[in-house]
Coordinates of C-alpha atoms and ligand atoms in Angstrom, one line a residue:
X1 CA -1.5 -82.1 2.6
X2 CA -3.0 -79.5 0.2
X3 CA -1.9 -76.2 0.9
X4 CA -4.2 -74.2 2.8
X5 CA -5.5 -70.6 2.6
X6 CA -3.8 -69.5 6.0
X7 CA -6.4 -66.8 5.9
X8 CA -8.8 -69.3 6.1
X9 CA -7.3 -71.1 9.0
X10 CA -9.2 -70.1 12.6
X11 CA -5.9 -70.8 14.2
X12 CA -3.6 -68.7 12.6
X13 CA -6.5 -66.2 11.9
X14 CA -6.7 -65.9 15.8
X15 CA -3.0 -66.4 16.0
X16 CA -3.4 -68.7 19.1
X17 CA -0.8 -71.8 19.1
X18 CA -1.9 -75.4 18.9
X19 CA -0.8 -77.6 22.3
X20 CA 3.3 -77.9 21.9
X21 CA 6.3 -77.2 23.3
X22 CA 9.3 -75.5 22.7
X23 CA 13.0 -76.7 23.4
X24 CA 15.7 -74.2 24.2
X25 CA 18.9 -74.9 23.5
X26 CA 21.4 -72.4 25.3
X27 CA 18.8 -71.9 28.1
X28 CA 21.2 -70.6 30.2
X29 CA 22.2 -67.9 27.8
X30 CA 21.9 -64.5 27.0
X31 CA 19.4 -64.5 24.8
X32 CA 16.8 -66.5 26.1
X33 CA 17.1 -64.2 29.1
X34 CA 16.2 -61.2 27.0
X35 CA 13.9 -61.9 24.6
X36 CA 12.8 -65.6 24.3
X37 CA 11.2 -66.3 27.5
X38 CA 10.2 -62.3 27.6
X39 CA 8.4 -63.0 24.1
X40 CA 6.7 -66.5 25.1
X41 CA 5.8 -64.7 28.7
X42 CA 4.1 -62.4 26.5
X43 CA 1.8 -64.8 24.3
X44 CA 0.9 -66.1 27.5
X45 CA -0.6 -63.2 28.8
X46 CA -2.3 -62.5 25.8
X47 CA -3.7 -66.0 25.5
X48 CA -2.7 -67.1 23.0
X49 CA -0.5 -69.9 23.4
X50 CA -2.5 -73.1 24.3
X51 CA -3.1 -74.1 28.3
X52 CA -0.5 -77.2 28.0
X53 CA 2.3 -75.0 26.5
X54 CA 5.7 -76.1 27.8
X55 CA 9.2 -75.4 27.4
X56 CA 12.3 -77.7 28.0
X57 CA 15.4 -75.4 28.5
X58 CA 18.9 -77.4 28.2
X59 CA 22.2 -75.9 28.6
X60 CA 25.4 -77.4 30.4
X61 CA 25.0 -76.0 33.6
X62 CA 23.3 -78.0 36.2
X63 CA 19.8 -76.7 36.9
X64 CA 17.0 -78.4 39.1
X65 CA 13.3 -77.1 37.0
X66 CA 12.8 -74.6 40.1
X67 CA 16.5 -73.2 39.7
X68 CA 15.3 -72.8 36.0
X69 CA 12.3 -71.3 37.1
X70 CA 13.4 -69.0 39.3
X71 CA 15.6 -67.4 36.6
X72 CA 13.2 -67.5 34.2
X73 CA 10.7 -65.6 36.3
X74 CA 14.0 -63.1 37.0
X75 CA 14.7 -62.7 33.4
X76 CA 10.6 -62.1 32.2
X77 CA 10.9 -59.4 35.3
X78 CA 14.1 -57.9 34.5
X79 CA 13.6 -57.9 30.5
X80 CA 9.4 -57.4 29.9
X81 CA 9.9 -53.9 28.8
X82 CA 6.0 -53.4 29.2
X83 CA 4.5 -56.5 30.5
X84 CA 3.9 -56.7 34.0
X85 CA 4.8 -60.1 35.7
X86 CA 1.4 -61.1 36.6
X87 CA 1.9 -63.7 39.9
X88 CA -1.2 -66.0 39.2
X89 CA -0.3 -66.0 35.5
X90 CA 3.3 -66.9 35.9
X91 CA 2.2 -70.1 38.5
X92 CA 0.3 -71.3 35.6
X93 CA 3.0 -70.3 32.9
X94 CA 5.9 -71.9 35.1
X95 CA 4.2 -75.2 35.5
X96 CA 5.0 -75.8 32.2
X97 CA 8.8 -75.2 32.7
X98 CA 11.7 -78.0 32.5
X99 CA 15.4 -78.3 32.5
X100 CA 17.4 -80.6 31.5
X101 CA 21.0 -80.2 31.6
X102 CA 23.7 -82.1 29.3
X103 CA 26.3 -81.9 26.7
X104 CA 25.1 -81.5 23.1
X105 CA 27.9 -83.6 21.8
X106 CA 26.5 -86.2 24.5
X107 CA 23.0 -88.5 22.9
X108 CA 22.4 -89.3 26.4
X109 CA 20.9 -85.5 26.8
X110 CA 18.7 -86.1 23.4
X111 CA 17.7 -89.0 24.9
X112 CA 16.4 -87.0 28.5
X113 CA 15.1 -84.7 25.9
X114 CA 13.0 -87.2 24.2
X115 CA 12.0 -89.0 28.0
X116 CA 11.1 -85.2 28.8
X117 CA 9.2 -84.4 25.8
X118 CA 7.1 -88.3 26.4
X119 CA 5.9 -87.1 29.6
X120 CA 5.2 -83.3 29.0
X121 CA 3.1 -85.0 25.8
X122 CA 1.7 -87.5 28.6
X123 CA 0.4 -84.4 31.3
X124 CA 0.1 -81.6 29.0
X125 CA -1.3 -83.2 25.9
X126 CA 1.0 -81.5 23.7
X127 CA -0.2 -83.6 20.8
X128 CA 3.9 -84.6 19.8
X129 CA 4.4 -81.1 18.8
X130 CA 7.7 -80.0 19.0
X131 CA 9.3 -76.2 17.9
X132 CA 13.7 -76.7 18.8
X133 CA 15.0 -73.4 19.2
X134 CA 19.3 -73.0 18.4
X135 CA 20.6 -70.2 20.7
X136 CA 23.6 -72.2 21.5
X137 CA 27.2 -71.0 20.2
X138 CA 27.0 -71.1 16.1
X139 CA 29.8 -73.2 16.1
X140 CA 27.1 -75.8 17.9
X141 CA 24.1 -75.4 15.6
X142 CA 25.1 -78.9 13.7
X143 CA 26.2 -80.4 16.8
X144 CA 22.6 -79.8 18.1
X145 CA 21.1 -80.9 15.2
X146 CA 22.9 -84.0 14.8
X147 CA 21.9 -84.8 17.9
X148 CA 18.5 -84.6 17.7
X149 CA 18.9 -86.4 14.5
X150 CA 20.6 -89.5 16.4
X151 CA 17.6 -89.5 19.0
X152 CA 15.1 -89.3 16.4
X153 CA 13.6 -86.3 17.8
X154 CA 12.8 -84.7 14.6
X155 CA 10.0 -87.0 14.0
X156 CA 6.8 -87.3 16.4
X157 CA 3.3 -88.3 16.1
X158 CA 2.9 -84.1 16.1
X159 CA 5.1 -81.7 14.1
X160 CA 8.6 -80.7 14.9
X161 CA 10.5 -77.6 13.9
X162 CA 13.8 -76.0 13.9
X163 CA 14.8 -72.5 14.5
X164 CA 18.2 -71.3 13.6
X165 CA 19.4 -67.7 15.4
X166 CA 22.0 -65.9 12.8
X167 CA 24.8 -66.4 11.9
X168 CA 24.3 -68.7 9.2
X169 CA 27.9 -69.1 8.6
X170 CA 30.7 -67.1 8.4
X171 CA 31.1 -66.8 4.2
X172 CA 29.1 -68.4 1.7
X173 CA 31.1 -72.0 1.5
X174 CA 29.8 -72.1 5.7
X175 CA 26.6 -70.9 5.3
X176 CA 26.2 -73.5 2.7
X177 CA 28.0 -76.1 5.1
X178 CA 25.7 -75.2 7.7
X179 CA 22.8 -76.0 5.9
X180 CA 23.7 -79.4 4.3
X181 CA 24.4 -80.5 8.4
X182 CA 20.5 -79.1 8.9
X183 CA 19.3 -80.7 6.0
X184 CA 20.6 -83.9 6.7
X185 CA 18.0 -83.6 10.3
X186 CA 15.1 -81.4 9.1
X187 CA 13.6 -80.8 6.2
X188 CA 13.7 -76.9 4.6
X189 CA 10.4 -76.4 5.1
X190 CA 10.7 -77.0 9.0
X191 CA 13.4 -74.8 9.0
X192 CA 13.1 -71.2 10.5
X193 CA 16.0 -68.8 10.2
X194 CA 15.0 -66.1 12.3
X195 CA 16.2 -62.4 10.7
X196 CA 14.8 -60.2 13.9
X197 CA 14.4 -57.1 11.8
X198 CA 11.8 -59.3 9.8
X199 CA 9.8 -59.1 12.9
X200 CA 9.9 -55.6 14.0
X201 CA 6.4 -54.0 13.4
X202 CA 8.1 -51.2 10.7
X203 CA 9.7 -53.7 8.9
X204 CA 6.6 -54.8 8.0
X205 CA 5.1 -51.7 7.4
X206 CA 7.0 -51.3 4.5
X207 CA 4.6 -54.1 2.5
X208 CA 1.7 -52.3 3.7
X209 CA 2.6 -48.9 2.7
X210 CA 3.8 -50.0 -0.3
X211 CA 1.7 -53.1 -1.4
X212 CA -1.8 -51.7 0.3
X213 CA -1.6 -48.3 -1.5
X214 CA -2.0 -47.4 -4.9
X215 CA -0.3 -43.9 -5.0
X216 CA 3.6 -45.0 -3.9
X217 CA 3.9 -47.8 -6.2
X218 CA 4.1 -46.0 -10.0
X219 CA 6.5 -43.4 -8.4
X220 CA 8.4 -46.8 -6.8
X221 CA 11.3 -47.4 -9.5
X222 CA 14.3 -45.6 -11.3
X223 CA 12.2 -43.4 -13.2
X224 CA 11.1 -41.0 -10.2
X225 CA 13.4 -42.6 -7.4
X226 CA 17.1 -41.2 -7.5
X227 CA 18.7 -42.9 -5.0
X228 CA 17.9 -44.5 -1.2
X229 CA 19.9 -44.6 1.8
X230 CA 19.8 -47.3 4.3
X231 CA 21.2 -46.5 7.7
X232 CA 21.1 -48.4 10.8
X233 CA 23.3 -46.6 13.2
X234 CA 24.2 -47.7 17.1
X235 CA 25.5 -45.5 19.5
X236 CA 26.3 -48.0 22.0
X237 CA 29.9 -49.6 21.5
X238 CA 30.0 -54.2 21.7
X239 CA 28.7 -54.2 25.0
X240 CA 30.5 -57.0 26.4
X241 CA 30.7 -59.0 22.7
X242 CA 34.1 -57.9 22.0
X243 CA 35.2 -61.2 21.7
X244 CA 32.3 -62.6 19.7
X245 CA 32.2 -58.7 17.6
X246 CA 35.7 -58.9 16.4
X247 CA 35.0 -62.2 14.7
X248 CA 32.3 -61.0 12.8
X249 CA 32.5 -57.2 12.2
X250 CA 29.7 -54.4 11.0
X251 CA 29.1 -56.0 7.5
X252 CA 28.5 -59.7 9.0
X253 CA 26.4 -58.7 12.0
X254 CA 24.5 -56.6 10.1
X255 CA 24.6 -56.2 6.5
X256 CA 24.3 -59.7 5.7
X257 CA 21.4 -60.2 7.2
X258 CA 19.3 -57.6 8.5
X259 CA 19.5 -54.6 6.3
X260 CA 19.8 -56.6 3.0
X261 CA 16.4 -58.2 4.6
X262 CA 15.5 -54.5 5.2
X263 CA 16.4 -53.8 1.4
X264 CA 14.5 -56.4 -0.2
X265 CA 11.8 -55.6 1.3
X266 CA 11.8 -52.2 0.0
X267 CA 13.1 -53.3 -3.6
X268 CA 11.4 -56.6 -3.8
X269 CA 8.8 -56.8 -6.7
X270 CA 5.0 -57.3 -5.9
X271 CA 4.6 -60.5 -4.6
X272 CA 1.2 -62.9 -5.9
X273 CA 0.1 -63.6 -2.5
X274 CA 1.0 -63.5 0.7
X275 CA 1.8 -66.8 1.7
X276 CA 5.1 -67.1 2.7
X277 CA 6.7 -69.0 -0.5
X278 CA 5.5 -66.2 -2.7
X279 CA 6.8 -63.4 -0.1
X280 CA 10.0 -65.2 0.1
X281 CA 10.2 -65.9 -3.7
X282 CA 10.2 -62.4 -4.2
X283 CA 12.9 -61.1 -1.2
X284 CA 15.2 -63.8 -2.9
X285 CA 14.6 -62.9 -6.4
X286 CA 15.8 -59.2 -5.3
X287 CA 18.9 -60.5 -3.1
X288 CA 20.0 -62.7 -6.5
X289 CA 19.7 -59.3 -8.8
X290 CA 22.7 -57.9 -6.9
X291 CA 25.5 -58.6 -8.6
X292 CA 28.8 -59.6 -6.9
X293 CA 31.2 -56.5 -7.5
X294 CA 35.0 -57.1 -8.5
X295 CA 37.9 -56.0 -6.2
X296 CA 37.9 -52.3 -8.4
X297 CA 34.4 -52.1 -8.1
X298 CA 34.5 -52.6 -4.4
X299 CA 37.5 -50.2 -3.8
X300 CA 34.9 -47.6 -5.0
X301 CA 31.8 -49.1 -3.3
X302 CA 32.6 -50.1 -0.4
X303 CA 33.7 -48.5 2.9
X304 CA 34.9 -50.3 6.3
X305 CA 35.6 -48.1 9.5
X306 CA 36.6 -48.8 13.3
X307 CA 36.0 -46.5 16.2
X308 CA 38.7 -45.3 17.9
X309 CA 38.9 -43.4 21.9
X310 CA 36.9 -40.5 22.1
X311 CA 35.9 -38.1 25.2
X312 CA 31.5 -37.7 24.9
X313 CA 30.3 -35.7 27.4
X314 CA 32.6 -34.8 29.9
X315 CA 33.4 -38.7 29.7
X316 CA 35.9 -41.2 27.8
X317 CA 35.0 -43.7 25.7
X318 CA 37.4 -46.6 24.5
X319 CA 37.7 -47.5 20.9
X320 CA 37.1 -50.4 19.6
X321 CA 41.1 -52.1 20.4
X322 CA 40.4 -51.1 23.7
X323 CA 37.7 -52.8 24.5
X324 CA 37.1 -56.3 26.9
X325 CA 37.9 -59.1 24.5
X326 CA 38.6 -57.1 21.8
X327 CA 43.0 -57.7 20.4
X328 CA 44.3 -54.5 20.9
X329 CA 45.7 -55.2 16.8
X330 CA 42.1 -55.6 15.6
X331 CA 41.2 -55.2 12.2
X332 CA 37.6 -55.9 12.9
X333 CA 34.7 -53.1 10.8
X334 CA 32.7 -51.4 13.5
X335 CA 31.1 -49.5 10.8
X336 CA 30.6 -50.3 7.3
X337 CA 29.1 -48.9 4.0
X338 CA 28.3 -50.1 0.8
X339 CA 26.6 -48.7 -2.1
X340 CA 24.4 -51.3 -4.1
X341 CA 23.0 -51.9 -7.3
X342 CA 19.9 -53.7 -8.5
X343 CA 20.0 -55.3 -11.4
X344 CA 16.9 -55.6 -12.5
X345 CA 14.3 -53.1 -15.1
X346 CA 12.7 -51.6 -11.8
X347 CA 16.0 -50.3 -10.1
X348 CA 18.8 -50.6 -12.6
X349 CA 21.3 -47.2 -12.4
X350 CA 19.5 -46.7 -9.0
X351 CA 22.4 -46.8 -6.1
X352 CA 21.1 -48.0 -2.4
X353 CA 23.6 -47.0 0.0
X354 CA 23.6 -48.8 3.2
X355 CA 25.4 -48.1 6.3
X356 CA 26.1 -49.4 9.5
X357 CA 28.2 -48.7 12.7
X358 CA 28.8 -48.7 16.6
X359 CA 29.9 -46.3 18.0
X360 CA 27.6 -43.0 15.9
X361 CA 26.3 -40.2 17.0
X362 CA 22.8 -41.7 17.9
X363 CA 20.7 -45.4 17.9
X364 CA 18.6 -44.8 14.3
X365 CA 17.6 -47.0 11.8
X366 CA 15.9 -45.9 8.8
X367 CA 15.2 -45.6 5.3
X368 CA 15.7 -42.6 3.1
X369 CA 14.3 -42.7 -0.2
X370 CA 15.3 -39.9 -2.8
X371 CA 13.1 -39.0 -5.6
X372 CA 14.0 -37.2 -8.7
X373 CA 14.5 -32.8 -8.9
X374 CA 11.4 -31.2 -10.7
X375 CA 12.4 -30.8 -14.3
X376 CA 13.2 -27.2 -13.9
X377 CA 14.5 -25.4 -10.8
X378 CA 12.2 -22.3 -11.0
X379 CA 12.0 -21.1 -7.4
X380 CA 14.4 -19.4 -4.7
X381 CA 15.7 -21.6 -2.3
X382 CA 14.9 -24.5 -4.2
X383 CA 17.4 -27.5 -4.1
X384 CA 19.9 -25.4 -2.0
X385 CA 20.4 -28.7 0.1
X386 CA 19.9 -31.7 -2.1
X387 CA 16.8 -33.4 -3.1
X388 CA 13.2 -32.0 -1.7
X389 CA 11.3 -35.0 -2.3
X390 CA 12.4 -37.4 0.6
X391 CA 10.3 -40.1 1.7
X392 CA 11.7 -41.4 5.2
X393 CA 10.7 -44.3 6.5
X394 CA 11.9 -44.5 10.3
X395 CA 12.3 -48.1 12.1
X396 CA 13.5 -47.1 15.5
X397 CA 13.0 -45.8 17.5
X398 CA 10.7 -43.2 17.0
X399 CA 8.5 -45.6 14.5
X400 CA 6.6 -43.8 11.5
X401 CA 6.9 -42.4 8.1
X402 CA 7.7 -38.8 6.7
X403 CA 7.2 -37.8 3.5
X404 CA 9.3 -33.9 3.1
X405 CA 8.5 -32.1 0.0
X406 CA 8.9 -27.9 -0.7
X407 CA 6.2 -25.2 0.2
X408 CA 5.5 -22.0 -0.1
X409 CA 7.0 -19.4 2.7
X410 CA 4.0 -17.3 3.7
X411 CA 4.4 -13.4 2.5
X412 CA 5.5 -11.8 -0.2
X413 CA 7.5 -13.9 -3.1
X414 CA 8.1 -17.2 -4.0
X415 CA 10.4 -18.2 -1.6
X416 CA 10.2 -22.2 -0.8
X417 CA 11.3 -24.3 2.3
X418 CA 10.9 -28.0 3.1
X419 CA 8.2 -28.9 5.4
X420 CA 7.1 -32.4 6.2
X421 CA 3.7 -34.4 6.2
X422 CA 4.3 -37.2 9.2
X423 CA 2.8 -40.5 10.2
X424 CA 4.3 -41.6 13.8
X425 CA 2.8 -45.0 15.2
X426 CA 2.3 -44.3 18.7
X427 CA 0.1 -41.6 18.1
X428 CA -1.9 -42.9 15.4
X429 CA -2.3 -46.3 17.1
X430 CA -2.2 -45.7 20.7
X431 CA -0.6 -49.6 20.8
X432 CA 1.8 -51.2 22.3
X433 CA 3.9 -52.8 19.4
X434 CA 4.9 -56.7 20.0
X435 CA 8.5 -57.4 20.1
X436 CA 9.9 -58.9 16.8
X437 CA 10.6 -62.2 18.9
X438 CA 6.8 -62.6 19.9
X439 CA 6.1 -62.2 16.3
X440 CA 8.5 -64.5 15.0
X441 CA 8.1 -67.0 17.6
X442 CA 4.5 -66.8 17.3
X443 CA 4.7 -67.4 13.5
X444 CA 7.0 -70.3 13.9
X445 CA 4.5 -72.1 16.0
X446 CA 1.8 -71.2 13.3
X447 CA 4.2 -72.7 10.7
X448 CA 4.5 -69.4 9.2
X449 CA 7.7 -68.5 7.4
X450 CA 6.9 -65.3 6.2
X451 CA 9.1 -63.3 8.0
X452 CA 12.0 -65.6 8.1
X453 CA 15.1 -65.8 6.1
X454 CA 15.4 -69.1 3.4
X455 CA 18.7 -70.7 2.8
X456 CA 18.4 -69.5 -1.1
X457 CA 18.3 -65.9 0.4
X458 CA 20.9 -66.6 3.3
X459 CA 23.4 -67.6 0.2
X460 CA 22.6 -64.5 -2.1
X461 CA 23.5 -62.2 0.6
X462 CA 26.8 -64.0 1.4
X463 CA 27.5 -63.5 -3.0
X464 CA 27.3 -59.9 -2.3
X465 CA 28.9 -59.9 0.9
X466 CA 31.9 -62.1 1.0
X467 CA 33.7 -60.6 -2.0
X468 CA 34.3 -57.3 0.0
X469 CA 34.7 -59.3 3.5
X470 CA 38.4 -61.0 1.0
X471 CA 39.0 -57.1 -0.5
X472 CA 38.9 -55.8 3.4
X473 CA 41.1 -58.7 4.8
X474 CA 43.8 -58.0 2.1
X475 CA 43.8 -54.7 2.2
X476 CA 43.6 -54.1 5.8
X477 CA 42.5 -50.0 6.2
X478 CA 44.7 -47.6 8.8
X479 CA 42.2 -48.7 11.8
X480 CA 41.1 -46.9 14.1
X481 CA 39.5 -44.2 11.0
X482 CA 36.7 -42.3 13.0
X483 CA 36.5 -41.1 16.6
X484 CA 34.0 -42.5 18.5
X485 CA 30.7 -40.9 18.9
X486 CA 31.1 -39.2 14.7
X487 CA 29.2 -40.0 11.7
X488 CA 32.2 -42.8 10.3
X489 CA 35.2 -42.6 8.3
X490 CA 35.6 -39.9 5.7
X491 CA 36.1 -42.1 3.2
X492 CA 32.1 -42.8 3.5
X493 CA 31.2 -39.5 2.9
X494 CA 34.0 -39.4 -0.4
X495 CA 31.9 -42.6 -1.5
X496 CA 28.8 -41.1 -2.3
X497 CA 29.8 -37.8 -3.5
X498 CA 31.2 -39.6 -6.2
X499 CA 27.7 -39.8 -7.5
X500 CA 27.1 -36.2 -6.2
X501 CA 25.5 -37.4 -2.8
X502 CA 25.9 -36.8 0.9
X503 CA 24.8 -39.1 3.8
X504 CA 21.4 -37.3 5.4
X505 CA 22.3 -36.8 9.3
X506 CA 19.1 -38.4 10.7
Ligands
BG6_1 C1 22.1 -58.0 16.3 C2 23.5 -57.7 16.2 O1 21.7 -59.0 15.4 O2 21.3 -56.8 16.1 C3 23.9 -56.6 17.2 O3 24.3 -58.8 16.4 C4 23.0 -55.4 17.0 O4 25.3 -56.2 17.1 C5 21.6 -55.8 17.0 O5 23.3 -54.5 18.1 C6 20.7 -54.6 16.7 O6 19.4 -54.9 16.8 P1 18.3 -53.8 17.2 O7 17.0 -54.5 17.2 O8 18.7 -53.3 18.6 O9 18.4 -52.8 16.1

């Protein structure tokens, strides 16, 4: 089929969902408790999800479809931050609930599946459309598929899709692995890697403010922007995911993915449209101009920290060795920072620090984007504290953008200070913001890939990754290196004043 304007499309252009449904694997898991079934809740209440809609959880436990309904409706009530759980609505919305329980290395469940998926099709008129969501273990995402490969589920008289939760591997030669096992079931262009930072509302703010307006872009490149900082900072420690955490560390669980997502979508060139091949030809093209750095390079570039004890507010906290799960030996990163380079003509010379940890002073994520001094310093109490020109765009959780340049003190003299001209979402909107998973699960029933990751980009971010991942695992840092509930490790702040910078405190 010719591909369409999706513009054009009075579907997608009303974003309601053709007649499908939606098989969960890892129904019984945390994250379908959390955000799936509150995100699909959602599109139900704001109609847009068609009135056969139906989901088929599967999991290993044994479930009756009113035992699976009972904890649905307890997980949409517990976890709808701001949807109310309408009764009459979720009567309509349960009907279209099913379990089935199995082993995924057992075809007999693919087969129930398939039986399930026959008759839903039959009542519901679901037109053989079929979206298969992963949230299973990792180490079962080809399992899964390979079963639904062996039942032929991946073909219908509708479509059929696949979406993939991160990780996507644990280095590049896995994430590469992982993909030839989906390949040999679904198709690339069927396949959605969901990136949830893709979906938050901010995230995508970034395109508009920089591709909607014509006064950022000629100041967006090396010759007026110095450097940018990239911060996403937790306060809370693993939260019960010790034993999951220490497997993959700060700079897997979220450098890989989301903030190099988070960069390219700052550093990315203009794209030609924005359909989601052109988007995603241009978030790849900036992943593959970062080149991997040699074990010197990353002695100097890159920082790994872990959280020790630490008493906050009249109370203790345990470090990271001391947590559930977590070997009391563990050389695991809790924080991590690197400082990044762009090789391309727009950004070359131009670092991007990014950071990451558990355990900080406070939840923030957000952009921080440094322009050049004036030529000449002519005032007093110019430049006492770094760059005026900051442009700060904030994710979380107070969403909006800043833009902090010098002023004038009223009175006598030329004395300057910073002051700052502020855009904050919920006031200028008034609206609720949907939850990245509505967005990306509403996209992924629209067959609209956008806002999700690509295996070309998946692999670019492992080259830059997995070279400091060997460095940190050879050369294993005196762990724990900053006290819970601090800023990081010294060593981060030693980084970037090699290049005469410091870390904002956001
Ligand atoms: C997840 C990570 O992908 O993102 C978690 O595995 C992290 O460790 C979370 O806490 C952060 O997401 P958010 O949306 O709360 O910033």
């Amino acid at each position: 089929m010719p591909q369409q304007n999706p513009f054009q499309d009075p579907l997608r252009f009303e974003r309601r969902v053709p007649p499908c449904a939606v098989v969960i694997f890892g129904a019984n898991g945390d994250l379908t408790k959390r955000k799936l079934l509150p995100a699909l809740y959602r599109l139900a209440y704001d109609r847009r999800l068609a009135p056969g809609f139906a989901i088929v959880g599967t999991s290993r436990t044994i479930l009756t479809d009113d035992q699976f309904r009972d904890k649905m409706k307890d997980a949409v009530a517990a976890f709808s931050e701001d949807t109310k759980l309408d009764e009459d609505l979720w009567k309509t919305f349960a009907e279209g609930l099913h379990y089935v329980a199995g082993d995924l290395g057992d075809v007999a469940l693919f087969q129930r599946i398939g039986e399930k998926l026959a008759q839903i099709d039959q009542s519901r008129q679901t037109g053989g459309n079929v979206l298969f969501y992963l949230s299973t273990q990792p180490s079962q995402y080809a399992l899964a598929a390979q079963g639904i490969g062996a039942a032929g589920l991946q073909h219908g008289a509708g479509w059929r899709r696949l979406v993939v939760e991160k990780p996507f591997g644990h280095d590049l030669a896995s994430a590469r692995e992982l993909s030839d096992r989906l390949h040999e079931v679904f198709d690339e262009s069927a396949i959605f890697r969901i990136d949830h930072y893709l979906g938050k509302e901010t995230v995508q703010n970034i395109l508009a403010f920089r591709f909607g307006n014509g006064i950022f872009e000629p100041l967006w490149n090396r010759r007026y922007i110095n450097h940018v900082e990239i911060t996403a900072a937790e306060s809370i420690g693993v939260e019960g995911r010790g034993a999951y955490y220490q497997e993959a560390g700060a700079l897997a669980d979220m450098i890989q993915n989301h903030l190099l997502q988070v960069m390219a979508t700052i550093a990315m060139e203009p794209c030609a449209s924005f359909r989601a091949t052109s988007v995603r030809d241009e978030r790849s093209k900036l992943l593959r101009s970062m080149k991997p750095m040699t074990p010197d390079e990353i002695r100097q570039n890159a920082v790994a920290g872990q959280y020790g004890p630490a008493r906050i507010g009249g109370g203790d906290v345990p470090g990271f060795r001391q947590e559930p799960g977590v070997n009391p030996a563990s050389t695991t990163d809790t924080y991590a920072a690197v400082t990044l380079c762009v090789e391309n003509w727009r950004w070359a010379g131009v670092p991007f620090y990014v950071r990451t940890g558990k355990r900080l002073p406070k939840r923030v994520t957000e952009i921080a984007i440094h322009f050049n001094q004036a030529p000449l310093a002519m005032f007093d109490g110019e430049m006492a504290d770094g760059t005026p020109n900051l442009l700060i765009v904030r994710i979380q959780p107070e969403e909006g953008i800043s833009l902090k340049f010098l002023s004038k003190r009223p009175g006598a003299g030329m004395k300057l200070r910073p002051v700052s001209m502020d855009f904050n979402y919920g006031s200028s909107f008034g609206e609720r913001s949907p939850s990245a998973y509505e967005t990306l699960l509403l996209d992924a029933l629209l067959d609209d890939a956008t806002l999700y990751t690509r295996q070309d980009m998946v692999e670019a971010s492992w080259a830059v990754v997995e070279p400091i991942q060997n460095v940190w695992r050879e050369e294993s840092v005196d762990f724990p290196n900053y006290a819970a509930g601090t800023w990081g490790p010294d060593a981060a702040d030693a980084m970037l004043a090699r290049r005469g910078h410091i870390w904002r405190k956001p």
